Short mmCIF file of C-alpha atoms in Angstrom, two decimals:
data_model
loop_
_atom_site.label_atom_id
_atom_site.label_comp_id
_atom_site.label_asym_id
_atom_site.label_seq_id
_atom_site.Cartn_x
_atom_site.Cartn_y
_atom_site.Cartn_z
CA MET A 1 -35.22 -37.23 9.33
CA THR A 2 -38.47 -35.28 9.22
CA MET A 3 -36.33 -32.26 8.77
CA THR A 4 -33.75 -33.53 6.14
CA MET A 5 -36.80 -34.00 3.57
CA GLY A 6 -38.46 -30.98 4.96
CA GLU A 7 -34.94 -28.97 3.77
CA ALA A 8 -34.70 -30.88 0.61
CA ALA A 9 -38.02 -30.02 -0.26
CA LYS A 10 -38.47 -26.28 -0.08
CA PRO A 11 -35.80 -25.51 -2.47
CA ALA A 12 -38.32 -27.13 -5.10
CA ARG A 13 -41.39 -25.23 -3.87
CA LEU A 14 -39.06 -22.39 -3.71
CA ARG A 15 -38.34 -22.83 -7.71
CA PRO A 16 -41.64 -21.68 -9.04
CA TRP A 17 -41.57 -19.08 -6.67
CA LEU A 18 -38.27 -17.56 -7.50
CA ALA A 19 -38.41 -17.97 -11.08
CA GLY A 20 -41.62 -15.21 -10.72
CA LEU A 21 -39.80 -13.15 -8.84
CA ARG A 22 -36.55 -13.02 -11.72
CA LEU A 23 -39.27 -12.58 -14.45
CA GLN A 24 -40.74 -9.46 -11.95
CA ASP A 25 -37.33 -8.42 -11.81
CA LYS A 26 -36.61 -8.45 -15.52
CA ALA A 27 -40.42 -6.82 -16.04
CA ARG A 28 -39.27 -4.06 -13.65
CA ASP A 29 -36.17 -4.06 -15.87
CA CYS A 30 -37.53 -3.74 -18.64
CA ALA A 31 -40.32 -1.10 -17.53
CA LEU A 32 -37.72 1.43 -16.47
CA LEU A 33 -36.22 1.18 -19.84
CA VAL A 34 -39.56 2.04 -21.33
CA VAL A 35 -41.61 4.22 -19.56
CA PRO A 36 -39.36 7.31 -18.70
CA PRO A 37 -39.37 7.73 -22.71
CA LEU A 38 -42.75 6.79 -23.34
CA ILE A 39 -43.82 9.85 -20.59
CA THR A 40 -40.95 12.26 -22.84
CA ILE A 41 -42.89 11.72 -25.77
CA GLY A 42 -46.68 11.92 -24.50
CA LEU A 43 -45.84 15.08 -22.82
CA LEU A 44 -44.46 16.00 -26.14
CA LEU A 45 -46.80 15.71 -28.48
CA LEU A 46 -49.40 16.79 -25.88
CA LEU A 47 -47.37 20.05 -26.39
CA TRP A 48 -47.57 19.86 -29.66
CA GLN A 49 -51.31 19.05 -29.96
CA MET A 50 -51.58 22.35 -27.93
CA LEU A 51 -49.87 25.11 -29.66
CA CYS A 52 -51.15 24.01 -32.82
CA SER A 53 -54.53 23.34 -32.11
CA GLN A 54 -54.91 27.52 -32.39
CA PRO A 55 -56.81 28.87 -34.77
CA GLY A 56 -54.79 30.64 -36.79
CA ALA A 57 -51.64 28.34 -36.12
CA SER A 58 -48.70 27.99 -39.22
CA LEU A 59 -48.07 24.00 -38.12
CA PRO A 60 -50.80 21.04 -37.71
CA PRO A 61 -50.92 19.56 -34.72
CA PRO A 62 -50.33 16.00 -34.35
CA SER A 63 -53.99 14.64 -34.92
CA LYS A 64 -53.82 16.38 -38.40
CA VAL A 65 -51.24 14.69 -39.32
CA ILE A 66 -51.96 11.19 -38.65
CA LYS A 67 -55.19 12.01 -40.10
CA ASP A 68 -53.96 13.88 -43.43
CA THR A 69 -51.38 10.83 -43.92
CA TRP A 70 -53.26 8.04 -42.63
CA GLN A 71 -53.26 6.95 -46.29
CA LEU A 72 -49.03 6.99 -46.00
CA ILE A 73 -48.91 5.08 -42.92
CA SER A 74 -51.32 2.82 -43.62
CA ASP A 75 -49.96 1.64 -47.07
CA PRO A 76 -46.06 2.21 -47.60
CA PHE A 77 -45.57 0.01 -50.15
CA PHE A 78 -47.93 1.57 -53.26
CA ASP A 79 -46.77 2.57 -56.53
CA ASN A 80 -48.33 4.51 -58.96
CA GLY A 81 -45.43 4.93 -61.36
CA GLY A 82 -43.11 8.13 -62.21
CA THR A 83 -42.16 9.28 -58.04
CA ASP A 84 -45.43 8.06 -57.18
CA VAL A 85 -45.17 5.91 -54.58
CA GLY A 86 -45.37 4.52 -51.35
CA LEU A 87 -42.96 5.84 -48.49
CA PHE A 88 -41.13 2.38 -47.84
CA TRP A 89 -39.75 3.27 -51.79
CA GLN A 90 -39.19 6.45 -50.99
CA ILE A 91 -37.17 5.34 -48.28
CA LEU A 92 -35.15 2.24 -49.98
CA ALA A 93 -34.26 4.42 -53.32
CA SER A 94 -33.04 6.93 -50.46
CA LEU A 95 -31.34 3.85 -48.54
CA LYS A 96 -29.52 2.02 -51.38
CA ARG A 97 -27.66 5.40 -52.77
CA VAL A 98 -25.95 5.93 -48.77
CA CYS A 99 -25.54 2.54 -49.11
CA ILE A 100 -23.50 2.44 -52.46
CA GLY A 101 -21.50 5.90 -51.39
CA PHE A 102 -21.10 4.90 -47.94
CA SER A 103 -19.69 1.36 -48.97
CA LEU A 104 -17.38 2.93 -51.24
CA ALA A 105 -16.46 5.87 -48.86
CA ALA A 106 -15.77 3.01 -45.92
CA VAL A 107 -13.40 1.22 -48.12
CA CYS A 108 -11.45 3.82 -50.03
CA GLY A 109 -11.79 5.66 -46.71
CA VAL A 110 -10.04 2.24 -44.29
CA ALA A 111 -7.45 2.01 -47.15
CA LEU A 112 -6.71 6.03 -47.45
CA GLY A 113 -6.61 5.93 -43.47
CA VAL A 114 -4.00 2.86 -43.60
CA LEU A 115 -1.98 4.84 -45.41
CA ILE A 116 -1.89 7.93 -43.71
CA GLY A 117 -1.60 6.24 -39.96
CA GLN A 118 1.93 4.05 -41.32
CA SER A 119 3.71 5.74 -43.37
CA SER A 120 4.63 9.68 -42.15
CA PHE A 121 5.72 10.58 -45.92
CA ALA A 122 1.66 10.08 -46.82
CA TYR A 123 0.72 11.30 -44.01
CA ARG A 124 2.29 15.10 -44.31
CA GLY A 125 1.96 14.96 -48.26
CA LEU A 126 -2.19 13.94 -48.10
CA ASP A 127 -3.39 15.71 -44.32
CA PRO A 128 -3.14 19.11 -45.23
CA ILE A 129 -5.61 18.32 -48.18
CA PHE A 130 -7.80 15.69 -46.76
CA GLN A 131 -7.97 18.27 -43.46
CA VAL A 132 -8.73 20.95 -46.55
CA LEU A 133 -11.67 19.34 -48.42
CA ARG A 134 -13.48 17.96 -45.70
CA THR A 135 -14.62 21.29 -44.48
CA VAL A 136 -16.43 21.69 -47.84
CA PRO A 137 -20.28 20.92 -47.26
CA PRO A 138 -21.51 18.01 -48.96
CA LEU A 139 -24.14 20.27 -51.36
CA ALA A 140 -21.05 22.59 -52.43
CA TRP A 141 -20.02 19.52 -53.90
CA LEU A 142 -23.48 18.52 -55.85
CA PRO A 143 -22.86 20.96 -59.08
CA ILE A 144 -19.06 19.76 -59.39
CA SER A 145 -20.39 16.16 -59.77
CA LEU A 146 -23.73 17.00 -61.51
CA ALA A 147 -21.18 18.22 -64.32
CA ALA A 148 -18.72 16.02 -63.98
CA PHE A 149 -20.99 12.07 -64.27
CA LYS A 150 -23.87 14.59 -66.10
CA ASP A 151 -26.62 12.55 -64.16
CA SER A 152 -28.14 13.08 -61.56
CA ASN A 153 -28.29 9.94 -59.84
CA PRO A 154 -24.25 9.10 -59.70
CA SER A 155 -23.72 12.79 -58.84
CA ALA A 156 -25.95 11.97 -55.31
CA ILE A 157 -24.13 9.22 -54.66
CA PHE A 158 -20.69 10.99 -54.78
CA VAL A 159 -21.90 13.49 -52.53
CA ILE A 160 -22.65 10.34 -50.27
CA PHE A 161 -19.43 9.26 -50.75
CA ILE A 162 -17.26 12.28 -50.48
CA THR A 163 -19.24 12.88 -47.22
CA ALA A 164 -18.66 9.89 -45.46
CA ILE A 165 -15.29 9.63 -46.81
CA TRP A 166 -13.36 12.17 -44.22
CA PRO A 167 -13.93 10.98 -41.25
CA VAL A 168 -13.41 7.19 -42.21
CA ILE A 169 -10.01 8.33 -43.51
CA LEU A 170 -8.80 10.88 -40.04
CA ASN A 171 -10.32 8.12 -37.91
CA THR A 172 -8.47 5.71 -38.72
CA ALA A 173 -5.39 6.85 -39.52
CA VAL A 174 -5.33 8.04 -35.70
CA GLY A 175 -5.65 4.25 -34.83
CA VAL A 176 -3.75 2.97 -36.96
CA ARG A 177 -1.31 5.78 -35.42
CA GLN A 178 -2.02 4.56 -31.27
CA ILE A 179 -0.88 0.55 -32.15
CA PRO A 180 1.60 0.45 -29.00
CA GLU A 181 5.14 0.39 -30.11
CA ASP A 182 4.67 -2.53 -27.77
CA TYR A 183 2.55 -5.37 -30.60
CA ARG A 184 4.88 -3.74 -33.39
CA ASN A 185 7.73 -5.75 -31.59
CA VAL A 186 5.58 -8.38 -31.12
CA ALA A 187 4.91 -8.70 -34.58
CA ARG A 188 8.96 -8.16 -35.15
CA VAL A 189 9.68 -10.78 -32.66
CA LEU A 190 7.14 -12.79 -34.79
CA ARG A 191 8.60 -11.68 -37.94
CA LEU A 192 5.24 -11.42 -39.13
CA ASN A 193 4.99 -10.46 -42.69
CA GLY A 194 2.93 -6.93 -43.92
CA TRP A 195 -0.16 -9.07 -44.60
CA GLU A 196 -0.21 -11.31 -40.96
CA TYR A 197 0.98 -7.21 -39.49
CA PHE A 198 -2.41 -6.08 -40.98
CA PHE A 199 -4.50 -8.78 -39.93
CA LYS A 200 -3.55 -9.69 -36.76
CA ILE A 201 -2.03 -6.98 -35.57
CA MET A 202 -3.59 -3.78 -37.30
CA LEU A 203 -6.81 -4.48 -37.62
CA PRO A 204 -8.21 -5.68 -34.81
CA ALA A 205 -5.76 -2.89 -32.98
CA SER A 206 -7.47 0.21 -34.78
CA VAL A 207 -11.03 -1.48 -35.57
CA PRO A 208 -13.03 0.92 -32.79
CA TYR A 209 -11.45 3.86 -34.11
CA MET A 210 -12.25 2.63 -37.82
CA PHE A 211 -15.61 1.83 -36.86
CA THR A 212 -16.19 5.26 -34.62
CA GLY A 213 -15.60 6.80 -38.26
CA LEU A 214 -17.99 4.44 -39.75
CA ARG A 215 -20.60 5.61 -37.21
CA ILE A 216 -19.57 9.57 -37.78
CA GLY A 217 -19.58 8.72 -41.80
CA VAL A 218 -23.02 6.49 -41.99
CA GLY A 219 -24.93 9.80 -39.98
CA LEU A 220 -23.40 12.60 -41.42
CA SER A 221 -24.35 10.16 -45.13
CA TRP A 222 -27.61 10.25 -44.33
CA LEU A 223 -27.45 13.90 -43.65
CA ALA A 224 -26.46 14.57 -46.85
CA ILE A 225 -28.84 12.61 -48.96
CA VAL A 226 -31.93 14.32 -47.74
CA ALA A 227 -30.10 17.48 -48.35
CA ALA A 228 -29.02 16.21 -52.40
CA GLU A 229 -32.44 14.52 -52.99
CA MET A 230 -34.39 17.72 -52.79
CA LEU A 231 -32.33 19.20 -55.58
CA VAL A 232 -31.35 16.01 -57.76
CA GLY A 233 -35.36 15.35 -57.89
CA GLY A 234 -36.10 11.22 -58.32
CA VAL A 235 -37.86 9.30 -55.69
CA GLY A 236 -36.01 9.03 -52.41
CA ILE A 237 -37.20 10.56 -49.44
CA GLY A 238 -35.60 14.54 -49.57
CA PHE A 239 -37.22 14.85 -52.56
CA PHE A 240 -40.39 13.76 -51.17
CA ILE A 241 -40.18 16.26 -48.74
CA TRP A 242 -39.43 19.52 -51.37
CA ASP A 243 -42.38 17.84 -52.91
CA GLY A 244 -44.38 18.33 -50.08
CA TRP A 245 -42.84 21.54 -49.50
CA ASN A 246 -44.12 22.26 -53.00
CA SER A 247 -47.81 21.01 -52.80
CA SER A 248 -48.06 22.70 -49.06
CA LEU A 249 -48.63 19.14 -47.41
CA LEU A 250 -47.13 20.18 -44.54
CA SER A 251 -48.18 17.53 -42.76
CA GLU A 252 -46.57 14.59 -44.93
CA ILE A 253 -43.05 16.75 -44.48
CA ILE A 254 -43.48 15.89 -41.12
CA LEU A 255 -44.45 12.32 -41.34
CA ALA A 256 -41.30 12.19 -43.82
CA LEU A 257 -39.60 14.02 -41.02
CA ILE A 258 -39.65 11.33 -38.21
CA TYR A 259 -39.16 8.24 -40.48
CA VAL A 260 -35.95 9.95 -41.34
CA GLY A 261 -35.18 10.63 -38.05
CA ILE A 262 -35.65 6.86 -37.33
CA ILE A 263 -33.97 5.80 -40.27
CA GLY A 264 -30.74 7.63 -39.09
CA PHE A 265 -30.65 6.58 -35.78
CA LEU A 266 -31.09 2.52 -36.56
CA LEU A 267 -28.11 2.90 -39.43
CA ASP A 268 -26.19 4.28 -36.69
CA ARG A 269 -27.47 1.57 -34.25
CA ILE A 270 -26.43 -1.13 -37.16
CA ILE A 271 -23.00 0.17 -37.82
CA GLY A 272 -22.51 0.45 -33.99
CA PHE A 273 -23.87 -3.31 -33.50
CA PHE A 274 -20.77 -4.76 -36.59
CA GLY A 275 -18.45 -3.07 -34.90
CA ARG A 276 -19.08 -4.90 -31.34
CA LEU A 277 -19.44 -7.94 -33.62
CA ILE A 278 -16.20 -7.69 -35.60
CA ALA A 279 -13.59 -6.06 -33.05
CA GLY A 280 -15.40 -9.19 -29.81
CA ARG A 281 -15.52 -5.54 -27.23
CA PRO A 282 -17.65 -2.89 -26.84
CA ILE A 283 -16.75 0.37 -29.05
CA MET B 1 35.66 -15.16 -25.29
CA ARG B 2 33.51 -16.99 -27.84
CA GLY B 3 30.09 -18.37 -26.27
CA TYR B 4 26.80 -19.47 -27.63
CA LEU B 5 26.18 -15.88 -27.25
CA THR B 6 29.18 -13.70 -27.78
CA ILE B 7 28.36 -10.04 -27.02
CA GLU B 8 31.65 -8.33 -28.23
CA GLN B 9 32.45 -4.79 -27.64
CA VAL B 10 28.77 -3.31 -28.34
CA GLY B 11 27.95 0.37 -28.07
CA LYS B 12 24.95 2.32 -27.97
CA THR B 13 25.03 5.93 -29.01
CA PHE B 14 21.46 8.34 -29.25
CA ASP B 15 21.62 10.94 -31.50
CA THR B 16 19.36 13.43 -29.67
CA GLN B 17 18.43 17.30 -29.80
CA SER B 18 21.00 18.12 -27.42
CA GLY B 19 24.16 16.32 -29.55
CA LYS B 20 24.95 13.15 -28.95
CA PHE B 21 24.36 10.61 -26.09
CA THR B 22 26.56 7.29 -25.49
CA ALA B 23 23.97 4.88 -23.65
CA LEU B 24 26.06 1.80 -23.70
CA SER B 25 30.01 1.71 -24.50
CA ASN B 26 32.42 -1.31 -24.50
CA VAL B 27 29.65 -4.38 -23.62
CA SER B 28 31.27 -7.90 -23.89
CA LEU B 29 29.98 -10.67 -22.26
CA ALA B 30 30.04 -14.35 -23.84
CA ILE B 31 27.22 -16.66 -22.37
CA GLU B 32 27.11 -20.52 -21.84
CA LYS B 33 23.88 -23.19 -23.37
CA GLY B 34 22.11 -23.34 -20.58
CA GLU B 35 23.05 -20.48 -18.35
CA PHE B 36 20.51 -18.05 -16.47
CA VAL B 37 22.36 -14.64 -16.63
CA THR B 38 20.48 -11.58 -14.74
CA ILE B 39 21.60 -8.41 -15.62
CA ILE B 40 21.83 -5.38 -13.21
CA GLY B 41 22.16 -1.54 -12.20
CA HIS B 42 20.35 1.19 -11.36
CA SER B 43 17.57 2.65 -13.98
CA GLY B 44 18.57 4.49 -16.16
CA CYS B 45 22.08 2.11 -16.92
CA GLY B 46 21.05 1.18 -21.00
CA LYS B 47 20.12 -2.46 -19.40
CA SER B 48 16.98 -2.22 -21.46
CA THR B 49 19.31 -1.14 -24.50
CA LEU B 50 21.37 -3.82 -23.83
CA LEU B 51 18.81 -6.50 -23.84
CA ASN B 52 17.25 -4.98 -26.61
CA ILE B 53 20.44 -5.12 -29.36
CA VAL B 54 20.13 -8.58 -27.87
CA ALA B 55 16.94 -8.67 -29.49
CA GLY B 56 17.96 -7.06 -32.42
CA LEU B 57 15.05 -4.83 -31.83
CA SER B 58 17.64 -2.04 -31.99
CA ARG B 59 20.70 -2.07 -33.68
CA ALA B 60 24.15 -1.52 -31.68
CA THR B 61 26.55 0.99 -33.48
CA THR B 62 29.34 -0.46 -32.87
CA GLY B 63 30.80 -4.13 -32.40
CA ALA B 64 28.81 -7.05 -32.47
CA VAL B 65 25.97 -10.07 -30.78
CA LEU B 66 26.66 -13.79 -32.19
CA LEU B 67 23.68 -16.28 -31.04
CA ASP B 68 25.10 -20.04 -31.78
CA GLY B 69 27.81 -18.32 -34.42
CA VAL B 70 25.22 -16.03 -36.90
CA SER B 71 25.10 -12.63 -36.35
CA VAL B 72 21.83 -10.51 -34.56
CA ASP B 73 20.90 -7.49 -36.88
CA GLU B 74 16.71 -8.31 -36.31
CA PRO B 75 14.66 -9.79 -34.10
CA GLY B 76 13.11 -13.37 -34.13
CA PRO B 77 11.97 -15.80 -32.68
CA ASP B 78 14.91 -17.78 -32.06
CA ARG B 79 15.26 -14.86 -28.94
CA ALA B 80 12.41 -14.94 -27.40
CA VAL B 81 11.41 -11.16 -25.16
CA VAL B 82 9.24 -11.55 -22.31
CA PHE B 83 7.72 -7.68 -22.13
CA GLN B 84 7.72 -5.62 -19.33
CA ASN B 85 4.52 -4.60 -19.49
CA HIS B 86 3.19 -8.71 -21.02
CA SER B 87 2.23 -7.40 -24.61
CA LEU B 88 -0.38 -9.23 -24.74
CA LEU B 89 -3.29 -8.97 -27.57
CA PRO B 90 -6.00 -7.61 -25.77
CA TRP B 91 -8.75 -9.18 -28.54
CA LEU B 92 -7.26 -12.41 -28.05
CA SER B 93 -7.65 -15.30 -25.22
CA ALA B 94 -4.25 -16.50 -23.17
CA TYR B 95 -4.25 -19.57 -25.76
CA ALA B 96 -4.55 -17.73 -28.86
CA ASN B 97 -1.53 -15.49 -27.80
CA VAL B 98 0.11 -18.19 -27.74
CA ARG B 99 -1.12 -19.62 -30.35
CA LEU B 100 -0.30 -17.28 -32.97
CA ALA B 101 3.52 -17.03 -32.44
CA VAL B 102 3.44 -21.23 -32.23
CA ASP B 103 1.44 -20.54 -35.63
CA LYS B 104 4.22 -18.57 -37.23
CA VAL B 105 7.02 -19.73 -35.97
CA PHE B 106 6.17 -24.07 -35.93
CA GLY B 107 3.34 -23.37 -39.40
CA LYS B 108 5.37 -25.30 -41.21
CA THR B 109 6.68 -28.10 -39.30
CA LYS B 110 3.74 -29.22 -37.53
CA SER B 111 0.39 -30.49 -37.93
CA SER B 112 -2.65 -28.75 -36.63
CA ALA B 113 -2.99 -31.12 -33.54
CA GLU B 114 0.46 -30.53 -32.83
CA ARG B 115 0.37 -26.87 -32.33
CA ASP B 116 -2.40 -27.23 -30.26
CA GLU B 117 -0.75 -29.48 -27.74
CA TRP B 118 2.18 -27.29 -28.06
CA THR B 119 0.23 -24.42 -27.28
CA LYS B 120 -1.35 -26.07 -24.02
CA HIS B 121 1.60 -27.81 -22.88
CA ASN B 122 3.60 -24.09 -22.99
CA LEU B 123 0.46 -23.00 -21.12
CA ASP B 124 0.69 -25.99 -18.65
CA LEU B 125 3.71 -25.37 -17.98
CA VAL B 126 3.02 -21.63 -16.64
CA HIS B 127 0.46 -22.81 -14.70
CA MET B 128 -1.90 -21.22 -17.60
CA ASN B 129 -4.01 -24.44 -18.22
CA HIS B 130 -7.03 -23.48 -16.44
CA ALA B 131 -7.60 -19.74 -18.34
CA LEU B 132 -7.31 -20.54 -21.83
CA HIS B 133 -10.58 -18.89 -22.97
CA LYS B 134 -9.75 -15.96 -20.93
CA LYS B 135 -8.57 -12.67 -22.84
CA PRO B 136 -6.21 -10.23 -21.24
CA ASP B 137 -8.05 -8.12 -19.10
CA GLU B 138 -9.72 -11.19 -17.52
CA LEU B 139 -6.19 -12.05 -16.42
CA SER B 140 -4.40 -10.83 -13.02
CA GLY B 141 -0.93 -8.65 -13.91
CA GLY B 142 1.01 -11.86 -12.59
CA MET B 143 -1.32 -14.36 -14.69
CA ARG B 144 -0.78 -12.27 -18.03
CA GLN B 145 2.61 -12.35 -17.38
CA ARG B 146 2.74 -15.75 -16.96
CA VAL B 147 0.77 -16.30 -20.40
CA GLY B 148 3.76 -13.95 -21.28
CA ILE B 149 6.11 -16.01 -20.72
CA ALA B 150 4.65 -19.05 -22.17
CA ARG B 151 4.05 -16.51 -25.74
CA ALA B 152 7.84 -16.85 -25.63
CA LEU B 153 8.92 -20.25 -24.20
CA ALA B 154 6.22 -21.93 -27.69
CA MET B 155 8.75 -19.94 -30.33
CA GLN B 156 11.27 -22.49 -28.60
CA PRO B 157 14.09 -19.69 -28.75
CA LYS B 158 17.40 -20.52 -28.58
CA ILE B 159 17.57 -17.68 -26.03
CA LEU B 160 14.97 -16.03 -23.68
CA LEU B 161 15.11 -12.58 -22.95
CA LEU B 162 13.12 -11.53 -19.91
CA ASP B 163 13.15 -7.15 -19.60
CA GLU B 164 12.20 -6.90 -15.45
CA PRO B 165 9.53 -9.29 -16.24
CA PHE B 166 8.39 -9.49 -12.52
CA GLY B 167 8.66 -5.42 -12.00
CA ALA B 168 4.68 -4.54 -11.97
CA LEU B 169 3.64 -7.55 -9.89
CA ASP B 170 3.29 -7.31 -5.89
CA ALA B 171 6.22 -9.12 -4.39
CA LEU B 172 4.19 -12.00 -3.29
CA THR B 173 3.44 -12.53 -7.01
CA ARG B 174 6.91 -11.77 -8.30
CA ALA B 175 8.07 -15.25 -6.04
CA HIS B 176 5.24 -17.28 -7.48
CA LEU B 177 6.74 -16.00 -10.52
CA GLN B 178 10.24 -17.07 -9.97
CA ASP B 179 9.57 -20.17 -8.76
CA THR B 180 8.11 -20.92 -12.32
CA VAL B 181 10.89 -19.78 -13.97
CA MET B 182 13.30 -21.64 -11.63
CA GLU B 183 10.92 -24.68 -12.67
CA ILE B 184 10.98 -24.15 -16.37
CA HIS B 185 14.70 -23.35 -16.54
CA GLN B 186 15.28 -26.42 -14.87
CA ALA B 187 12.99 -28.26 -17.24
CA THR B 188 14.24 -26.96 -20.55
CA LYS B 189 17.81 -25.97 -20.09
CA SER B 190 16.98 -22.96 -21.37
CA THR B 191 19.44 -20.50 -22.19
CA ALA B 192 17.90 -17.06 -20.73
CA ILE B 193 18.94 -13.42 -19.82
CA MET B 194 16.69 -11.45 -17.62
CA ILE B 195 17.07 -7.66 -16.97
CA THR B 196 15.96 -6.98 -12.78
CA HIS B 197 16.52 -4.41 -10.57
CA ASP B 198 15.73 -6.70 -7.37
CA VAL B 199 18.95 -8.29 -5.58
CA ASP B 200 17.46 -11.12 -4.14
CA GLU B 201 16.12 -11.96 -7.62
CA ALA B 202 19.21 -11.55 -9.18
CA VAL B 203 21.06 -14.35 -7.02
CA LEU B 204 17.95 -16.75 -6.31
CA LEU B 205 17.38 -16.96 -10.37
CA SER B 206 21.11 -16.89 -12.21
CA ASN B 207 24.24 -18.29 -12.56
CA ARG B 208 25.66 -14.99 -13.11
CA ILE B 209 24.79 -11.56 -12.03
CA VAL B 210 25.80 -9.13 -14.78
CA MET B 211 26.24 -5.57 -12.79
CA MET B 212 26.16 -2.68 -15.16
CA THR B 213 27.95 0.82 -14.40
CA ASN B 214 25.75 3.69 -13.79
CA GLY B 215 25.38 5.51 -17.72
CA PRO B 216 26.67 7.87 -19.17
CA ALA B 217 28.29 4.89 -21.90
CA ALA B 218 27.38 2.22 -19.19
CA THR B 219 29.15 -1.36 -19.06
CA ILE B 220 29.74 -4.12 -17.34
CA GLY B 221 31.83 -3.48 -14.15
CA ASP B 222 31.63 -6.40 -12.47
CA ILE B 223 30.85 -10.05 -12.58
CA CYS B 224 29.43 -11.52 -10.10
CA GLN B 225 29.46 -15.94 -10.49
CA VAL B 226 26.46 -18.04 -7.91
CA GLY B 227 27.48 -21.03 -6.63
CA LEU B 228 24.02 -22.01 -5.46
CA ASP B 229 23.43 -26.29 -6.69
CA ARG B 230 19.92 -25.72 -8.76
CA PRO B 231 17.20 -27.08 -7.95
CA ARG B 232 16.79 -24.05 -5.47
CA ARG B 233 14.18 -23.92 -2.71
CA ARG B 234 13.55 -19.64 -1.70
CA LEU B 235 13.91 -20.82 1.71
CA GLU B 236 17.30 -22.90 2.75
CA MET B 237 18.46 -19.82 0.58
CA ALA B 238 18.12 -17.73 4.11
CA ASP B 239 20.64 -20.19 5.48
CA SER B 240 23.15 -20.31 2.89
CA LEU B 241 26.45 -18.79 2.99
CA GLU B 242 27.36 -18.79 -0.69
CA TYR B 243 23.27 -16.71 -0.96
CA ALA B 244 24.95 -13.91 1.53
CA ARG B 245 28.19 -13.50 -0.19
CA CYS B 246 26.43 -12.78 -3.64
CA ARG B 247 23.65 -10.73 -2.07
CA LYS B 248 26.32 -8.62 -0.33
CA GLN B 249 29.00 -8.26 -3.49
CA VAL B 250 25.76 -7.44 -5.99
CA LEU B 251 24.69 -4.94 -2.99
CA GLN B 252 28.01 -3.27 -2.50
CA PHE B 253 28.54 -2.70 -6.11
CA LEU B 254 25.09 -0.90 -5.92
CA TYR B 255 25.15 0.72 -3.48
CA GLU B 256 28.87 1.56 -2.66
CA ARG B 257 30.92 1.53 -6.11
CA HIS B 258 28.46 2.99 -7.87
CA ALA B 259 25.79 4.43 -6.00
CA LYS B 260 23.46 6.35 -7.81
CA ALA B 261 22.51 10.13 -6.44
CA ALA B 262 18.78 9.86 -6.29
#
């Protein structure tokens, strides 16, 4: 009898201890994930600090970057009119352009990709054109689009569009072409009509490929917007960097570069997240 | 020669780079309602080509296929196919795979609740009611094939076409699935054509075994009538004279009369 009670009591006593252990495990997993990057970042900053602290160094060390740009870091929301606005507004302006250009590229790219993936006639007709056009560097499109749109903002958006669309088209086409014959046969036996086939078979079967294209596309758009804005001016992180160069504010440029990198990384992760969400599986 | 399903003088010629290749020639067969027919032959004899023609996935070069008096020239749910490699859509659960077929076939005639019940009923028939919401890659090979069979059954086809459905399975799983197919055939009185290269499977399941000659220009070489009562039990077959006779007839055909150089 006492033994039974002892047995029963044991798990109850053990439970909080086990929970503590599990929490410890979680903390360790978390530390394993966070500590190595912290160490490498710390070492890099230290190296940078050492290299740029010598007299006559041409670039500012991190301590000076933070000191110089503290106002920009601490208040990203100020607005003194014109292009003299906080970094939040600069980045938002760039993101807006990317958002419009990239959305257009996504819609047109998926549509064209499905077309050349489905029809070998369209593939033969369009693929050579796409292969040539996609090698044109983004900025080479800028003069043409400035001439066509006669305005800087639509031109910048067009550059984003034309940069992001190629990987979307080509990856979607690959995705559509690789749909196994078996799925097509299932669709034929079930007599799915065009729309049903598109939504129930083609889209889910090629979503991982589409999102590969979209991820590459969003990365390229972010690369292109910074370059395009340097040339067209106005509010935007690209022009902010160019402006910093013209005013010899190297610390501001370095800060902007860090922000550009972080935003690019986040854009990539966001598209990846939506891909997983829509595909319902890792992509 | 008129049956529920009539295959009449069917031939199939493929255009290949080295000229025309005749895969099938002059295949005629009549299948009665409720019959379970297996087609057996060496690989490359055009069994799958014949099944694809009946399914409508491929068109006969000559001859015609009639199902219930209507000529077959395109695929449709009245000739449901169980594909060799299950062909389930990997992004849908077992339930959703079957439900897709049910919605398409009975979308206009059954209410949503009825379709739900019909989907579950068919998964129940293949003993898969425990894994309704698993995706195909979470299921074993045998289970995937069960779901594939449920999907085909759920279309309530006039004829069920099974293209070597157990080819990729291990012997034990295969035996379980054969038993399930026999149960279902017994319960639903469905008409079926199954392709196989397994002699025991053919004898155990069929009313008739159609033996194909080797290609090119393969045709029906012989037909074995299996006079075994149903329900059949695997264990009792070991002592059955009729089972042994059929088995011998098919083996003789395959390995003496139409042996294939390996």
